[in-house]
Coordinates of C-alpha atoms and ligand atoms in Angstrom, one line a residue:
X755 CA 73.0 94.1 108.3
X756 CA 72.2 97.5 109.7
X757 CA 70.8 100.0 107.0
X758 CA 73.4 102.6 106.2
X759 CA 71.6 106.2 106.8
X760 CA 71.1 107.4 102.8
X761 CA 70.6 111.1 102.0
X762 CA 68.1 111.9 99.4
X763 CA 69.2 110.5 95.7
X764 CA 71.2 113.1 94.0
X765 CA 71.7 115.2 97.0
X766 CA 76.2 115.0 96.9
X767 CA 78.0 116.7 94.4
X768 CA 81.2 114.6 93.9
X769 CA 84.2 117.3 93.3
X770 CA 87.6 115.3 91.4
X771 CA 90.8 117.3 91.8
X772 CA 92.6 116.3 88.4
X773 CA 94.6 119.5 87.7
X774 CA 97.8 117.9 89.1
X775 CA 101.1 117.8 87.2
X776 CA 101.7 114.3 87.6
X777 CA 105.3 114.7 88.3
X778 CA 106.0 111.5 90.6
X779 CA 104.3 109.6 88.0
X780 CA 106.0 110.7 85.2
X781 CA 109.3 112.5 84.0
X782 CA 107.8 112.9 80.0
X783 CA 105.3 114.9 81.6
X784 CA 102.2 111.8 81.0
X785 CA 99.8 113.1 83.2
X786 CA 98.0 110.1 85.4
X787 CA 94.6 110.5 85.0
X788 CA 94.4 109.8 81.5
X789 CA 97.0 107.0 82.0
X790 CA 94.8 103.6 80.4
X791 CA 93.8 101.0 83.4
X792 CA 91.8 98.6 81.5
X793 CA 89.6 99.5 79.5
X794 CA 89.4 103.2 80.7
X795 CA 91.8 105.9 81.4
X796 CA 92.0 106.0 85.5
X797 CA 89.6 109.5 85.5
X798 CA 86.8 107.6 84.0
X799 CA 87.1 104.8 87.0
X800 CA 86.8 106.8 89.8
X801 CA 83.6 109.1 87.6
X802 CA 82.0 105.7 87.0
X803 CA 81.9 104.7 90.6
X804 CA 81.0 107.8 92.0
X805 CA 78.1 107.6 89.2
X806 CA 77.1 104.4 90.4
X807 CA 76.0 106.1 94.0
X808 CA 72.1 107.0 94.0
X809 CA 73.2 109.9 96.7
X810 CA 75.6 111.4 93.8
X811 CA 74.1 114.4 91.5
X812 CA 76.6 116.6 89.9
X813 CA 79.9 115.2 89.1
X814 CA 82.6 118.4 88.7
X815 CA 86.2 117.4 87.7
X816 CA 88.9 120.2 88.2
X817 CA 91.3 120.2 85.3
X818 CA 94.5 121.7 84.2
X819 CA 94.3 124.1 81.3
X820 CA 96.9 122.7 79.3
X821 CA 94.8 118.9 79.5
X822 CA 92.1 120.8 77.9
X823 CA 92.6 119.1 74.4
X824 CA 93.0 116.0 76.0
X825 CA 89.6 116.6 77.9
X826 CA 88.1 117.3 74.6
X827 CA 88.7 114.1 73.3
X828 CA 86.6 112.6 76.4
X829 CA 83.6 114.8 75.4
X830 CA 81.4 111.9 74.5
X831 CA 82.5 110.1 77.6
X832 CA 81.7 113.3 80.1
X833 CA 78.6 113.7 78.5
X834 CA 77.1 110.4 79.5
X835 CA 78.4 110.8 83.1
X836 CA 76.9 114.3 83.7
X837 CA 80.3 115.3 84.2
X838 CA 81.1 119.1 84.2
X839 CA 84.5 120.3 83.9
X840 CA 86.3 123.8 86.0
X841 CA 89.8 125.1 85.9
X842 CA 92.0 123.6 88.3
X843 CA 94.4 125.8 90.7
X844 CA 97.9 125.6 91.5
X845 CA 97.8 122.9 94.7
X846 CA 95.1 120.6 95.2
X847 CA 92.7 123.0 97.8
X848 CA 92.7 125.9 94.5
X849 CA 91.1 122.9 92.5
X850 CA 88.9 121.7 95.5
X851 CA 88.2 125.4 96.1
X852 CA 87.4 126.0 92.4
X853 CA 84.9 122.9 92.2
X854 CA 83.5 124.2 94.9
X855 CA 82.3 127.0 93.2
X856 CA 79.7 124.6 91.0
X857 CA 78.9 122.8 94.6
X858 CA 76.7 125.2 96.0
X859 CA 73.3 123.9 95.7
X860 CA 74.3 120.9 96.8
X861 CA 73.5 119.8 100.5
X862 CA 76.6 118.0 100.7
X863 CA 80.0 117.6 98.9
X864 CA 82.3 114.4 98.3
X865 CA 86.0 115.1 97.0
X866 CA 87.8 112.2 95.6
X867 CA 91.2 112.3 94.0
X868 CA 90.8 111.4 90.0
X869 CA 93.9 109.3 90.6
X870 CA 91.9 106.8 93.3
X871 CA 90.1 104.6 90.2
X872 CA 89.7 101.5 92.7
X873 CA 87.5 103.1 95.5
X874 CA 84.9 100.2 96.3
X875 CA 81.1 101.0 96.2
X876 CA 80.8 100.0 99.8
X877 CA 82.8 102.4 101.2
X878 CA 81.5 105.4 98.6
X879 CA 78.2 104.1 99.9
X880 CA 79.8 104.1 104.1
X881 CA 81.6 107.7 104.1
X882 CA 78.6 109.2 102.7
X883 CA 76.7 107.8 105.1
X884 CA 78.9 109.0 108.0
X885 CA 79.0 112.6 106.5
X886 CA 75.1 112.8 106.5
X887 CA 75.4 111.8 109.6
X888 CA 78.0 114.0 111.8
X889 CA 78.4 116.4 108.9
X890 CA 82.0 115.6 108.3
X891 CA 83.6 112.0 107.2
X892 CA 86.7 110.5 105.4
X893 CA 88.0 107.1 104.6
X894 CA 91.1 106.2 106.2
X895 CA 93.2 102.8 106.3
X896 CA 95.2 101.9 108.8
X897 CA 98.8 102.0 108.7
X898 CA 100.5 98.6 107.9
X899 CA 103.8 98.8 108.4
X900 CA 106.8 100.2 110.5
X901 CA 107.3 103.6 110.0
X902 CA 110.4 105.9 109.6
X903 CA 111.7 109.4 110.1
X904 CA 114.7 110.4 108.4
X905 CA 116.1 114.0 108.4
X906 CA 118.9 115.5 106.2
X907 CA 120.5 116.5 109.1
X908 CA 120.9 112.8 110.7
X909 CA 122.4 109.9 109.8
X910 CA 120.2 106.7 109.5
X911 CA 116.2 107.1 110.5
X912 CA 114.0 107.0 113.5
X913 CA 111.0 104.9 114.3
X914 CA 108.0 106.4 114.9
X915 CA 105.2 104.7 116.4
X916 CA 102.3 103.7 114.4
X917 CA 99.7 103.3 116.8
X918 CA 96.3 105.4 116.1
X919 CA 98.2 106.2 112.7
X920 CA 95.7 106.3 109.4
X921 CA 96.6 106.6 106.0
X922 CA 93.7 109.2 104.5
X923 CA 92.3 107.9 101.9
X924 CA 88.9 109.9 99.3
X925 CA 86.4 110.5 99.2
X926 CA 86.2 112.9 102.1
X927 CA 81.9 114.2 102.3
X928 CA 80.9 117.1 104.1
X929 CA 78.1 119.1 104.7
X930 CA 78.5 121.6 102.0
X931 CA 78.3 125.0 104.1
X932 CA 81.0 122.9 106.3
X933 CA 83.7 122.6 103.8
X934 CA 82.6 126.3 102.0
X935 CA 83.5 127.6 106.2
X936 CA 87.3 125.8 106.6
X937 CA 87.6 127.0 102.9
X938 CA 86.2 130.7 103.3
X939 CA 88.4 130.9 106.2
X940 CA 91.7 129.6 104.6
X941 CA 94.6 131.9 104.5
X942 CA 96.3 129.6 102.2
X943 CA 98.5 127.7 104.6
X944 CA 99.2 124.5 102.6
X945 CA 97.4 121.9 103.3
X946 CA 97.0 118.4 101.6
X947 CA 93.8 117.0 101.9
X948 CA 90.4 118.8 102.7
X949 CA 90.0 116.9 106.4
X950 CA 93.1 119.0 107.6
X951 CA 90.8 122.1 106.6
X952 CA 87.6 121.5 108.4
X953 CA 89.9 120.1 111.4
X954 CA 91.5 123.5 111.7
X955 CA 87.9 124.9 111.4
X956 CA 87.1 123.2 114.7
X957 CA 85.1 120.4 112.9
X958 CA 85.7 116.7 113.8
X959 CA 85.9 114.8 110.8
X960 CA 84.9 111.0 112.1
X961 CA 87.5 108.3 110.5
X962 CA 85.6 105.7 108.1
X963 CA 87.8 102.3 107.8
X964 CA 88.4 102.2 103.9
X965 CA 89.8 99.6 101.8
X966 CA 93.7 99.6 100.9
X967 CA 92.7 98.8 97.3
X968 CA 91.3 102.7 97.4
X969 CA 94.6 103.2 96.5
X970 CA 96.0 106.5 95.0
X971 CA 98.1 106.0 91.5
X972 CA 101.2 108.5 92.2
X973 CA 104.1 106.6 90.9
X974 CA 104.4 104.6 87.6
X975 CA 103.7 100.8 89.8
X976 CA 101.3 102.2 91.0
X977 CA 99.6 101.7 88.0
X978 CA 101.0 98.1 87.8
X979 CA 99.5 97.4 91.3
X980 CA 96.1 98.4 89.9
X981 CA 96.0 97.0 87.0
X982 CA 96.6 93.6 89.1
X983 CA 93.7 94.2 91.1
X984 CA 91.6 95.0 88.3
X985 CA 92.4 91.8 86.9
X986 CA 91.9 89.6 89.4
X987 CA 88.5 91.4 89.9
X988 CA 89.6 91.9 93.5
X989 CA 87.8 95.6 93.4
Ligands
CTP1788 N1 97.1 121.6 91.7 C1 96.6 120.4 91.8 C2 97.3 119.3 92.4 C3 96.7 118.0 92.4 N2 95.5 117.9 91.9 C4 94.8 116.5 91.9 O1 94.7 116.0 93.3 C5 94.8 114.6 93.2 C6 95.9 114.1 94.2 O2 97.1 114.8 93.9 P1 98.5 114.1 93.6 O3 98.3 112.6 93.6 O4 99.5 114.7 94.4 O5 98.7 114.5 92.0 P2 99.8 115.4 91.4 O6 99.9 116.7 92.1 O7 99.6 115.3 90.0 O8 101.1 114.5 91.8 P3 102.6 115.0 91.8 O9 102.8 115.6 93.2 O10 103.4 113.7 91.6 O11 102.8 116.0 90.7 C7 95.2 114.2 91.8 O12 94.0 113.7 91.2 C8 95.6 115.5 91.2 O13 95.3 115.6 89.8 C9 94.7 118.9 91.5 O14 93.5 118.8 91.1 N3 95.3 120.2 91.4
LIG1789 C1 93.9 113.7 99.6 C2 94.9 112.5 99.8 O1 94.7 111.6 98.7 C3 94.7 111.9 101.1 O2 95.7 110.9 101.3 C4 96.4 113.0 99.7 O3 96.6 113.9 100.8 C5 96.6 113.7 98.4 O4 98.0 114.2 98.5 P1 98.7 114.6 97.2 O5 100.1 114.9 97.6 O6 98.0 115.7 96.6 O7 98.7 113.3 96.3

């Protein structure tokens, strides 16, 4: 098997957006990442495998100030993991933006939702790779099934073709001064992942093929669906 191309131990600073209100997930206001998958709330999943990478050094996870006490009572937990914690913004890029902030002396970044706790080692271990490699890399997984357009203003829905369709998937790695450009250059036009930044900043971001089990926990089965996989030690 061809050697993957491995940047120097320590060199990525892994940045979790986990300031999110969790609203699809839950109407009680139970916010996801500290929902319990196995033995570990689903935070602590996607930190442990993003700890398990030798190219991983600082670990910054951007939180919402009202989880605070609830981060407290994982001080023990962040401690072992090197984890350091920032305020979180109001969309996802103001928390990326935020961790970003602790990311500086880092050659490289890798942002991965806290809500992806399945993400296999392999492709942690691929996309970093790629990024070291072209500067700019996310997982993606194909699309699977049919897909559908419906408007308000039409009755029934429209097919749209798949083909060359990818579901993005995190981590998405980047040369640090790469994503620190797109995000300097922002004007705050929303945007929801951190490829669709660096695209507009004339950057290609090469397309890693990721595992579907990557899978992001937005809506209560989601949760379910994991759990399943965890399980069966499928991931
Ligand atoms: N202002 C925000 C919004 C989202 N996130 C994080 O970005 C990841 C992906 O976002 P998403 O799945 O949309 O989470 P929520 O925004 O919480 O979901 P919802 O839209 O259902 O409220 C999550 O780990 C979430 O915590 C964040 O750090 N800051
Ligand atoms: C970043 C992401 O997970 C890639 O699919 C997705 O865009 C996050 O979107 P969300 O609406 O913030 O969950």
């Amino acid at each position: 098997m061809n050697s993957l191309p491995v940047p120097p131990a320590g060199s990525v600073a892994a940045i979790l957006p986990a300031a999110g209100q969790s609203r699809r997930f839950s109407k009680a206001g139970e916010k996801k990442v500290f929902a319990r998958l196995g033995a570990w709330p689903v935070w602590q999943h996607a930190v442990e495998r993003l700890r398990r990478s030798p190219a991983v050094g600082p670990i910054i996870i951007a939180i919402a100030d009202e989880d605070q006490p609830l981060w407290d009572l994982e001080r023990e937990t962040l401690q072992r993991l090197g984890v350091l914690l920032c305020a979180g913004g109001q969309e996802r890029s103001d928390s990326v933006r935020e961790g970003l902030r602790l990311a500086a002396e880092s050659p490289m970044v890798a942002i991965h939702d806290a809500a992806r706790p399945l993400v296999p080692d392999a492709d942690i271990a691929a996309v970093i790779a790629a990024a070291w490699k072209s500067g700019a890399a996310l997982l993606a997984t194909p699309v699977r099934g049919t897909l559908k357009r419906q408007t308000p203003e039409s009755a029934g829905c429209v097919t749209v073709s798949r083909e060359h369709l990818w579901e993005a998937l995190t981590p998405q790695v980047f040369r640090t001064e790469v994503l620190q450009s797109a995000y300097d250059r922002w004007q705050g036009r929303p945007v929801t992942d951190d490829a669709q930044l660096v695209e507009r900043s004339g950057v290609a971001v090469e397309m890693v093929p990721g595992s579907a089990v990557n899978l992001k926990i937005t809506q209560p089965e989601d949760l379910q669906v994991a759990a399943a996989l965890l399980a069966a030690a499928a991931v």
